mmCIF file of C-alpha atoms in Angstrom:
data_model
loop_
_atom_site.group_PDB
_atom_site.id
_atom_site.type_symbol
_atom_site.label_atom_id
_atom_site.label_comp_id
_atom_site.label_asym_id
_atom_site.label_seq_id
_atom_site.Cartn_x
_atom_site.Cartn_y
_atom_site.Cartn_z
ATOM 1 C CA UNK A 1448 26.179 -11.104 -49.729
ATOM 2 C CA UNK A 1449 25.181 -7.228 -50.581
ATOM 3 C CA UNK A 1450 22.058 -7.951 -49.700
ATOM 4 C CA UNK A 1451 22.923 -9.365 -46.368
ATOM 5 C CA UNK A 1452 25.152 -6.619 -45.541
ATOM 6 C CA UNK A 1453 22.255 -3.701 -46.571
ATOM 7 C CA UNK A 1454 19.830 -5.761 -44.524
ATOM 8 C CA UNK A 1455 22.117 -5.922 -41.168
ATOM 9 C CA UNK A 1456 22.725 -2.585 -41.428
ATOM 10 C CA UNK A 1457 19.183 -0.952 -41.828
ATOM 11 C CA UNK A 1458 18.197 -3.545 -39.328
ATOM 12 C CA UNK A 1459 20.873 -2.162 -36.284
ATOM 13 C CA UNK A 1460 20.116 1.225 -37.599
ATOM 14 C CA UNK A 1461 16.423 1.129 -36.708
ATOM 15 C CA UNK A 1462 17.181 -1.153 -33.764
ATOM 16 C CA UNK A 1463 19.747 1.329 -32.192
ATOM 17 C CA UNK A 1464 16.862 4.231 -32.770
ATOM 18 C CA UNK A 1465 14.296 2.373 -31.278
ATOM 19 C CA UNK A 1466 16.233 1.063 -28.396
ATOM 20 C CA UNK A 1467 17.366 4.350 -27.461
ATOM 21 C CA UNK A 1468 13.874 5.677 -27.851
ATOM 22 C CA UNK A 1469 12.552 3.158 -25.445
ATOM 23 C CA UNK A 1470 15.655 3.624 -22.885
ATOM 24 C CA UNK A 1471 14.401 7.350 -23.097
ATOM 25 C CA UNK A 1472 11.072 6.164 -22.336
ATOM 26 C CA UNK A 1473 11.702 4.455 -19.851
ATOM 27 C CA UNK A 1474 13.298 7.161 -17.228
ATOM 28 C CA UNK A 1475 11.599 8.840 -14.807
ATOM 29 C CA UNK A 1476 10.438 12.248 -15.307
ATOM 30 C CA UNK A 1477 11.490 15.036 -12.595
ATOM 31 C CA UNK A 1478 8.040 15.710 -11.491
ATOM 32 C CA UNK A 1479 6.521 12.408 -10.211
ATOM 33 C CA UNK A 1480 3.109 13.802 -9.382
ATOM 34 C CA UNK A 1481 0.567 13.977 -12.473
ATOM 35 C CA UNK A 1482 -2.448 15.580 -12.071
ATOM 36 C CA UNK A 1483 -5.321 15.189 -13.757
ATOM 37 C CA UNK A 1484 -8.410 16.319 -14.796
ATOM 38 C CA UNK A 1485 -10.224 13.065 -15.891
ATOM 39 C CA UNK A 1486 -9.763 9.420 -14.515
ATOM 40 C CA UNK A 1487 -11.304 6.806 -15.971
ATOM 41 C CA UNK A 1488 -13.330 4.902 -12.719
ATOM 42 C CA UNK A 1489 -14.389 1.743 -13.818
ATOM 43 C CA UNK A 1490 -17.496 0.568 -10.777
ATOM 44 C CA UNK A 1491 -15.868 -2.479 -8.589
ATOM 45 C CA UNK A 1492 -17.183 -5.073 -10.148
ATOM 46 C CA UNK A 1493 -19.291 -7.658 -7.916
ATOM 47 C CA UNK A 1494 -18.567 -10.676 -10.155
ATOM 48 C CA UNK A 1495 -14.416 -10.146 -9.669
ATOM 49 C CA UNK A 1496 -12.760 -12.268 -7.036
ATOM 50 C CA UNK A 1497 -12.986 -9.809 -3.705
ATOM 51 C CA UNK A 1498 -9.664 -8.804 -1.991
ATOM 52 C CA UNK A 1499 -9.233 -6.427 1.148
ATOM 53 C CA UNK A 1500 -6.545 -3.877 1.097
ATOM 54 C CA UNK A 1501 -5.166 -1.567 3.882
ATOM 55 C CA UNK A 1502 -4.738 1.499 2.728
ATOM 56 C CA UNK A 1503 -2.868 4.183 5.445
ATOM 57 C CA UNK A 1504 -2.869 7.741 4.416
ATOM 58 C CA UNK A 1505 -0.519 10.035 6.648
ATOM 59 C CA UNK A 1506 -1.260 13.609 6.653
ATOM 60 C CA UNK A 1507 1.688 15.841 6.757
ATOM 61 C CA UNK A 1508 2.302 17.949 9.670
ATOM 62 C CA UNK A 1509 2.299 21.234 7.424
ATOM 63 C CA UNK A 1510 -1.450 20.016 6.364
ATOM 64 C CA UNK A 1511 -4.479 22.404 7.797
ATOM 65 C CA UNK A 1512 -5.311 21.074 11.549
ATOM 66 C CA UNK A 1513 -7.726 18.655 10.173
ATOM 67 C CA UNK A 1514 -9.450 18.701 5.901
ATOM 68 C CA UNK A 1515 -13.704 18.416 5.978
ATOM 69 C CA UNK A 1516 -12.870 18.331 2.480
ATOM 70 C CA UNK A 1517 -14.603 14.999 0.123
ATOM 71 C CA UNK A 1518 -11.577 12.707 -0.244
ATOM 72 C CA UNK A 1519 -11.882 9.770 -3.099
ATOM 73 C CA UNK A 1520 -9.347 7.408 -3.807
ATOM 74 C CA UNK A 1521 -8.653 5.029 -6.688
ATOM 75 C CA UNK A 1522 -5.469 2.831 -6.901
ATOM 76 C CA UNK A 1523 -5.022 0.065 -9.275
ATOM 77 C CA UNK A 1524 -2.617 -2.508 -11.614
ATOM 78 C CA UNK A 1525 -0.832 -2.036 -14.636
ATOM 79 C CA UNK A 1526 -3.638 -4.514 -16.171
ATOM 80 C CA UNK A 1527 -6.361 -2.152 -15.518
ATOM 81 C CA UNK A 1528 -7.783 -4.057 -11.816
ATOM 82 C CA UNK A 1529 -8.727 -1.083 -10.320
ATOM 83 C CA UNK A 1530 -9.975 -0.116 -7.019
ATOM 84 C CA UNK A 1531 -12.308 3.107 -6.030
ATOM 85 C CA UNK A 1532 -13.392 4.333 -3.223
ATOM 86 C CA UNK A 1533 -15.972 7.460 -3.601
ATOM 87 C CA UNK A 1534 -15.420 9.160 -0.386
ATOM 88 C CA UNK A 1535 -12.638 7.706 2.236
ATOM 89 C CA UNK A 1536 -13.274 10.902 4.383
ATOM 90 C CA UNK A 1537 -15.092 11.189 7.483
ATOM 91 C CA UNK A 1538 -16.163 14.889 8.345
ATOM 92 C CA UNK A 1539 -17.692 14.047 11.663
ATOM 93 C CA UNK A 1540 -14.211 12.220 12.771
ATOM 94 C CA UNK A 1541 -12.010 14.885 12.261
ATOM 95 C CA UNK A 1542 -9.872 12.617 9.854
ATOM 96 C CA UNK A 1543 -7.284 13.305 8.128
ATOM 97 C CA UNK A 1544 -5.807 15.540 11.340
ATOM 98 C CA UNK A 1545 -2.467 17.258 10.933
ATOM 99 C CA UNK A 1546 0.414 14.745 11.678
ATOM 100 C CA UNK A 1547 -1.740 11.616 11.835
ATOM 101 C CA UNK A 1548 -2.014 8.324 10.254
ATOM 102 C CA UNK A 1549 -5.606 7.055 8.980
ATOM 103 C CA UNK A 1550 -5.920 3.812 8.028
ATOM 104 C CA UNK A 1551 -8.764 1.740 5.827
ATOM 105 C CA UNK A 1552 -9.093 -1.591 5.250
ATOM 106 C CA UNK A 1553 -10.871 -1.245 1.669
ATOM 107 C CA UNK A 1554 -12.660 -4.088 -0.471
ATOM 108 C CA UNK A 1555 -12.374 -3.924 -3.661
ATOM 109 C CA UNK A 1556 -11.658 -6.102 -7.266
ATOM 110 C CA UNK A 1557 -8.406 -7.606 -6.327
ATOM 111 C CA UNK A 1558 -5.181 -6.599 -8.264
ATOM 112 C CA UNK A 1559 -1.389 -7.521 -9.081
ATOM 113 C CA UNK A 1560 1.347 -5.210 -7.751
ATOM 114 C CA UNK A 1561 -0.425 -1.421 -7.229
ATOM 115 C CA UNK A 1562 1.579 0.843 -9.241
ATOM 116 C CA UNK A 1563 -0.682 3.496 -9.223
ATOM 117 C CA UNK A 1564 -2.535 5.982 -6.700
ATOM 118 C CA UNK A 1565 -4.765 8.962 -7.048
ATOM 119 C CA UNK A 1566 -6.555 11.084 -4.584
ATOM 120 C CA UNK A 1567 -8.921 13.636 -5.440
ATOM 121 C CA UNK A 1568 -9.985 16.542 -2.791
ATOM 122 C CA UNK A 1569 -13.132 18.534 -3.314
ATOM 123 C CA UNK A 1570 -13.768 21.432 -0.583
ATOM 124 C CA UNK A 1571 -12.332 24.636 0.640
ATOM 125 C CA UNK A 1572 -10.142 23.329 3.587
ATOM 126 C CA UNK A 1573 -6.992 22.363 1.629
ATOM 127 C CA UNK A 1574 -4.889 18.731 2.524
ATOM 128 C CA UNK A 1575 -1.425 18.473 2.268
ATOM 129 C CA UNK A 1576 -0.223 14.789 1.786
ATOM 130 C CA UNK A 1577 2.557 12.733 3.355
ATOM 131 C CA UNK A 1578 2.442 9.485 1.865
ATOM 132 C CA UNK A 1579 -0.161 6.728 0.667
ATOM 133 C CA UNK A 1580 1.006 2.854 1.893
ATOM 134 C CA UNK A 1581 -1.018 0.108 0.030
ATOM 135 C CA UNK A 1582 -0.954 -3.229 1.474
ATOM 136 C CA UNK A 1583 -2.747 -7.161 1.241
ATOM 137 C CA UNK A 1584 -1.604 -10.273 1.698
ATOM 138 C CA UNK A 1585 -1.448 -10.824 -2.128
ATOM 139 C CA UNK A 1586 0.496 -8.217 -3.287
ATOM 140 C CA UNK A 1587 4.018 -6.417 -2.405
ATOM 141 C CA UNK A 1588 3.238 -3.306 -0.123
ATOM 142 C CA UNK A 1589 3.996 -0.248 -1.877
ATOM 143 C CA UNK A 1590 4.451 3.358 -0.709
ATOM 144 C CA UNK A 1591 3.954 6.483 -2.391
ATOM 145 C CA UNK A 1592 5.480 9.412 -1.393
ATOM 146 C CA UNK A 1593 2.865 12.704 -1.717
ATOM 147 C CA UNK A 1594 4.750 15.456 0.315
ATOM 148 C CA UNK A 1595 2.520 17.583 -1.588
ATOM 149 C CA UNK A 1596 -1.180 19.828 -0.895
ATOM 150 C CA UNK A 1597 -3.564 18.086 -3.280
ATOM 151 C CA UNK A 1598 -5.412 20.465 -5.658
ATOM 152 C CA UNK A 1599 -9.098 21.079 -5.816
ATOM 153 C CA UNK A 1600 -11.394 19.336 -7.969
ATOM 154 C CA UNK A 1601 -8.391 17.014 -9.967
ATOM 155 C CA UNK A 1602 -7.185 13.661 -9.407
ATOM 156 C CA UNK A 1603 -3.438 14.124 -8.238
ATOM 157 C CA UNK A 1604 -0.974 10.870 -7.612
ATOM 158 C CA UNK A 1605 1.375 8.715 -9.146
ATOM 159 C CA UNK A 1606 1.782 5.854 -11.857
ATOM 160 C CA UNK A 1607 4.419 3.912 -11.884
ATOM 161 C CA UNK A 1608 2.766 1.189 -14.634
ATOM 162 C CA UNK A 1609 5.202 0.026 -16.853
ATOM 163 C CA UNK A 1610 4.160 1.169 -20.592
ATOM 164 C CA UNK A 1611 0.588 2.343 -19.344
ATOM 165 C CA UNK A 1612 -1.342 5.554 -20.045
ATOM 166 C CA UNK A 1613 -2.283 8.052 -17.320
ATOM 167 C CA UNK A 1614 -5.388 5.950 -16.511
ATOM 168 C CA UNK A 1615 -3.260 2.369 -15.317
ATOM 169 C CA UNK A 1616 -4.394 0.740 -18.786
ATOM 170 C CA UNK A 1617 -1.589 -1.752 -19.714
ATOM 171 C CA UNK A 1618 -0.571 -0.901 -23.404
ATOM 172 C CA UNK A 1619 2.062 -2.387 -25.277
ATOM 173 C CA UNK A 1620 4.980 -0.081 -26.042
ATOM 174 C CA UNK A 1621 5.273 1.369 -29.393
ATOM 175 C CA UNK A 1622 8.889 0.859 -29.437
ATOM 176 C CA UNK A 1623 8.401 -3.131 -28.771
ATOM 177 C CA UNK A 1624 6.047 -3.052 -31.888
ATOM 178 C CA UNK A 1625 8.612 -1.985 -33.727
ATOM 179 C CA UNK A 1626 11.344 -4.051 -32.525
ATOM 180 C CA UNK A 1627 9.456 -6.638 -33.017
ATOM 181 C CA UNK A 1628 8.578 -5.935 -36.952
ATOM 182 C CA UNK A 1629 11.920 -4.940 -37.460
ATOM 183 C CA UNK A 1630 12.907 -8.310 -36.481
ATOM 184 C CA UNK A 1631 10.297 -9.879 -38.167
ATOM 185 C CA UNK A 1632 11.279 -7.831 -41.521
ATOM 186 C CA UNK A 1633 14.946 -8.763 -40.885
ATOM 187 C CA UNK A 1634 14.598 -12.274 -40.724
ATOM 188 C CA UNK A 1635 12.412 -12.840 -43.645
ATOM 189 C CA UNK A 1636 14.971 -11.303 -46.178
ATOM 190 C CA UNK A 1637 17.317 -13.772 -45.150
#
């Protein structure tokens, strides 16, 4: 019966330290925006099943009067699907204008739920973001508020992919590894 005891209680020990570990984990940090320097593009693959996706992009109204800056995109699933487009701008149509909407319809490999966005801006102009609506008749629409100028020469979004890295890779959590060899350990003393 000792031995039961010991093992209940080093098993909700460990539990209550993991489970508060992945509660912590879990919340969202104050700045949503990561940048970074790196993103992994994968090329869309011609072999993957084809969707189309409308992508708008609205400009915010405290954005320079229009960007010729090189805009790329890249937006993908928490199972690494992952679309990329290598330039979305359009010097000669003045997109991108202060207070405007453009909009895209983009082909690319198609995905589950987006739950992340990047843009990267190369150029001297500057761009200053409103928002980033994804859309297709396969997946929930999704929004993603920029408010924000975009920095030079980084990628510079969001990702909201549950237990994934910076790059939309799905990855199991550490803390539901341990859980789960906790349990595991706790049911073969028994």
């Amino acid at each position: 019966m000792a031995k039961k005891h010991r093992s209940l209680h080093i098993f909700l020990t460990l539990f209550s330290i993991i489970f508060f570990q992945a509660l912590s984990e879990s919340l969202p940090s104050g700045e949503p925006t990561l940048p970074l320097l790196a993103l992994r593009i994968k090329p869309n693959l011609t072999s993957a099943a084809t969707c189309t996706f409308r992508v708008q992009i609205s400009t915010s109204c405290s954005s320079v009067k229009y960007t010729r800056d090189q805009i790329s995109l890249s937006f993908g699933d928490a199972y690494g699907n992952q679309v990329y487009v290598a330039r979305i701008d359009n010097p000669a149509s003045r997109a991108f204008e202060a207070c405007s909407t453009d909009t895209y319809d983009i082909n690319g490999p198609c995905t589950y739920d987006v739950c992340y966005v990047y843009l990267y801006r190369r150029g001297y102009d500057g761009w200053n973001v409103k928002s980033v609506r994804i859309s297709s008749p396969y997946i929930r629409t999704v929004t993603f508020n920029y408010n924000a100028w975009i920095p030079n020469d980084v990628w510079y979004g969001f990702n909201y992919c549950n237990g994934s890295s910076a790059h939309g890779y799905n990855k199991p959590q550490l803390s539901t590894l341990i859980m789960t060899l906790v349990a595991l350990l706790f049911f073969s003393l028994e």
